[in-house]
Amino acid sequence: MSLSLSDIGKAVLETEYAVRGPIVARAQELERSGKRIVYCNIGNPQALGQKPLSWVRRILALSEFPALAQLAPGAFPADAVEEAHRLIEGSKHGLGAYSESKGVRFIREAVAQFIRERDGIDADPDSIYLTDGASKGVQAALRMLISGPQDGIMVPIPQYPLYSATITLYEGKQVNYYLDEHNGWKLSRQMLEESIAEAKRFGVRVKGLVVINPGNPTGSVLDADNIAMIVDFAREHGLTILADEVYQENVYRQGERFVSFAKVMHDKGETDVSLFSFHSTSKGFLGECGHRGGYFEIRNIPADVSAQLLKLQSVSLCASLPGQVTVYCMVRPPKPGSPSHDEYARERDGILGELKKRARLVADGLNSIPGVACNEVAGAMYAFPRIELPAGKTDSEWCMALLEAEGICVVPGSGFGQIPGTAHFRTTILPPTDQLADVVDKIARFHASYR
Amino acid sequence: MSLSLSDIGKAVLETEYAVRGPIVARAQELERSGKRIVYCNIGNPQALGQKPLSWVRRILALSEFPALAQLAPGAFPADAVEEAHRLIEGSKHGLGAYSESKGVRFIREAVAQFIRERDGIDADPDSIYLTDGASKGVQAALRMLISGPQDGIMVPIPQYPLYSATITLYEGKQVNYYLDEHNGWKLSRQMLEESIAEAKRFGVRVKGLVVINPGNPTGSVLDADNIAMIVDFAREHGLTILADEVYQENVYRQGERFVSFAKVMHDKGETDVSLFSFHSTSKGFLGECGHRGGYFEIRNIPADVSAQLLKLQSVSLCASLPGQVTVYCMVRPPKPGSPSHDEYARERDGILGELKKRARLVADGLNSIPGVACNEVAGAMYAFPRIELPAGKTDSEWCMALLEAEGICVVPGSGFGQIPGTAHFRTTILPPTDQLADVVDKIARFHASYR
């Protein structure tokens, strides 16, 4: 055949993406042959039974088929009808037309307003780009930063494999910095300095720094002081920050709250460090993964660079309009006192309350297993426990064996990165609370037999 | 600031995308200052008043909010309710969950059935990949083909700038082959041979051949003999074919019909030439650009190569589910005799009938202007007339001046490629029929004054 494996470039061949790797392929195979599989490999809440918010789906249905407001007057509270009407008017041509390359301006204005209210700082709709999920935004930012094989991007270890995969595909250098497992996966100035010093010794031109907050897969949450330290580090080394903030609504530990990089940079008066910050409709309490809604905001980016970014985005024309509408629903919830508010608040609090319970249940459950140690899940949707393995066994083998024995699909630590000689796995905390205890029991049973 | 223009790679800087270039930016600026603009720069039917098909939007609304079937029983014909129900069941988790990386299997099965019925050949759901519009599919195919700076892709001139932009971004070589304007933009074996011979003289390793049928921007339609000739050429030179077939429903000339590369290859018993063929929900009579639905089908691709393709797709997780549903609606129209069929057929025939009228109106109107010559618009959604310009003037300058004088936004021929020394522009045939005569009149008035 005219196309053969020898035609495929090194960058493509070397790209790895563990979250959908061989273990997931095997799980699908087992499922087709009739085995029941619990998919804990990916943060896909609605695949594990989470219900969509009624507010979001009502607005989407009305935007798809505006005549419904008349055809089915009883099906929609007045505020949903009004909001959908405003949105369709604001989009100019509805959901069937390509929007501007950055996304519908009316929706970008709503995102800017959301950032203003969240952080008490100004935000510019022209600095906001609506994207098909956060992934596409991350790829756009990395495309801007990586211009040659010596360009390096610092990523936390463990990290979300979108970063390693994209850096490999764009033929840049991944520069690892380790998070401190024994200190709740915190990151320290010293680790950042060691990492960049070593990269420079190897001739790497370090250009960007990825921070995932709340952490995936670690579940840790950064405070304002941490973030200020990172911003100082970036400024001193001339780095651009990629702040992956898709789990900003998923903070469970008492007394902690999400703080954005944009706010810390504003409060410090930082005007040198370039920032891309990412958000998504797939996580939080919406869990609308299939709608692929997302946005990124840029700060301290020169106009000639943002012109290049806009040009690149325009090659793909625009993000999906239903995804853009989902972003609008995320940043414009029903107001207190409006007809939809109570239902919305009830659904939101129900989901977040369950996730909080599950975060504790998973960490406590895993910690009760001999040979497993798990940090508290303070945020996000995952636990990343350390496991003791028999000599010569890898965490990939352990995960595959767990799948075969118990039908539980998790991802080996090697897919996220870990200190050599250690072994981990990542599991989501998403299965329904009543099933989750069973998942933990099965892992316990399996691990006992495996050791 | 930490990120500056000097950080941006050559590939990004050199990428050009005329369909959304400086002329469109200026048009948006003029529009914001109150000027009325007719956007003829992009095939975006619903932005120019085309109504979405009711069938498509009913299924989308029901998929977003399944309770509507009970809440608003009068709003939905029984077949729409049944089809949406089947679709939600088939998707397993509805529109809120990530699907498999290739897309929902139930929808890929429907696409395979559509190809079987269209072409009378077999089709495999596992060889179908659902994508965010056809653009993302084209980019995936080019990513597989371009592995180094000497890898060349043959593209027609004129071409759709997605190809030139992506080849530049992936740092491959664009190998031009010219279509014969004086012969209805047909392509000939001789032109293909000349083009590849010259590329080889310069050391280019030619790996792929792009064919756009029906043609964008040319409006020409290939017959089975043409396609067989192209397949023979590809086989003899070991090329992979990228068949851009997104305008397959847009054939206007009496007696012509769309023939797919898959069918011709099947009928010839061709098993060596690798094929990617692309389709989209954005064109045809759906015009659902904002939903970014699309798919590609692969044939004669070895399993180890398709495994790499799947891995790459998995890094982006999956295409938007509403886009996938739109693909489903495209390939599963209501059956004759079902409650929605007559309305569907009426809407479809109305749109295609108007487009056919407009295709003739635009070509005839342009040909009546002194100094403008336009081939018949046999298919697709564009005219690409040749214009005579005063010495020293470029088609970019002409287009900008047309915009300033008459508020009509078209794209210069230089964005698509043309024989040096000639000048063209591309206009869509999409404005409503009653406005279109006015557009042609304004172009005539402007061109007379410009010369």
Coordinates of N, CA and C in Angstrom, one line a residue, chain B residues 119 141 200 207 210 238 245 249 269 299 302 357 360 381:
Chain B
D119 N -22.7 4.1 -2.6 CA -21.8 3.6 -3.6 C -22.0 2.2 -4.0
A141 N -4.7 13.6 8.5 CA -4.1 12.8 7.4 C -2.8 13.4 7.0
K200 N 10.3 16.1 -8.1 CA 11.4 15.1 -7.9 C 12.8 15.7 -8.3
K207 N 4.5 12.3 -1.4 CA 3.8 11.2 -0.7 C 2.3 11.2 -0.8
V210 N -3.7 15.7 -3.1 CA -5.0 16.2 -2.7 C -5.9 16.4 -3.9
G238 N 3.2 5.7 -6.2 CA 3.1 5.4 -4.8 C 2.6 6.5 -3.9
E245 N -14.3 15.5 -0.4 CA -15.6 15.3 -1.0 C -16.7 15.9 -0.3
E249 N -22.9 16.7 -2.3 CA -24.4 17.0 -2.6 C -24.6 18.2 -3.4
G269 N -10.8 -2.5 -8.5 CA -10.1 -3.5 -7.7 C -8.8 -3.0 -7.2
R299 N -9.1 3.8 3.4 CA -9.1 2.5 2.7 C -7.6 2.2 2.3
P302 N -2.5 0.3 6.1 CA -2.1 -0.9 6.9 C -2.5 -0.7 8.4
K357 N -30.0 27.7 -8.9 CA -30.3 29.0 -9.6 C -29.1 30.0 -9.4
R360 N -26.0 29.5 -11.5 CA -26.1 30.0 -12.9 C -26.1 31.5 -12.9
M381 N -19.8 25.6 -4.0 CA -20.5 26.8 -3.6 C -19.8 28.1 -4.0

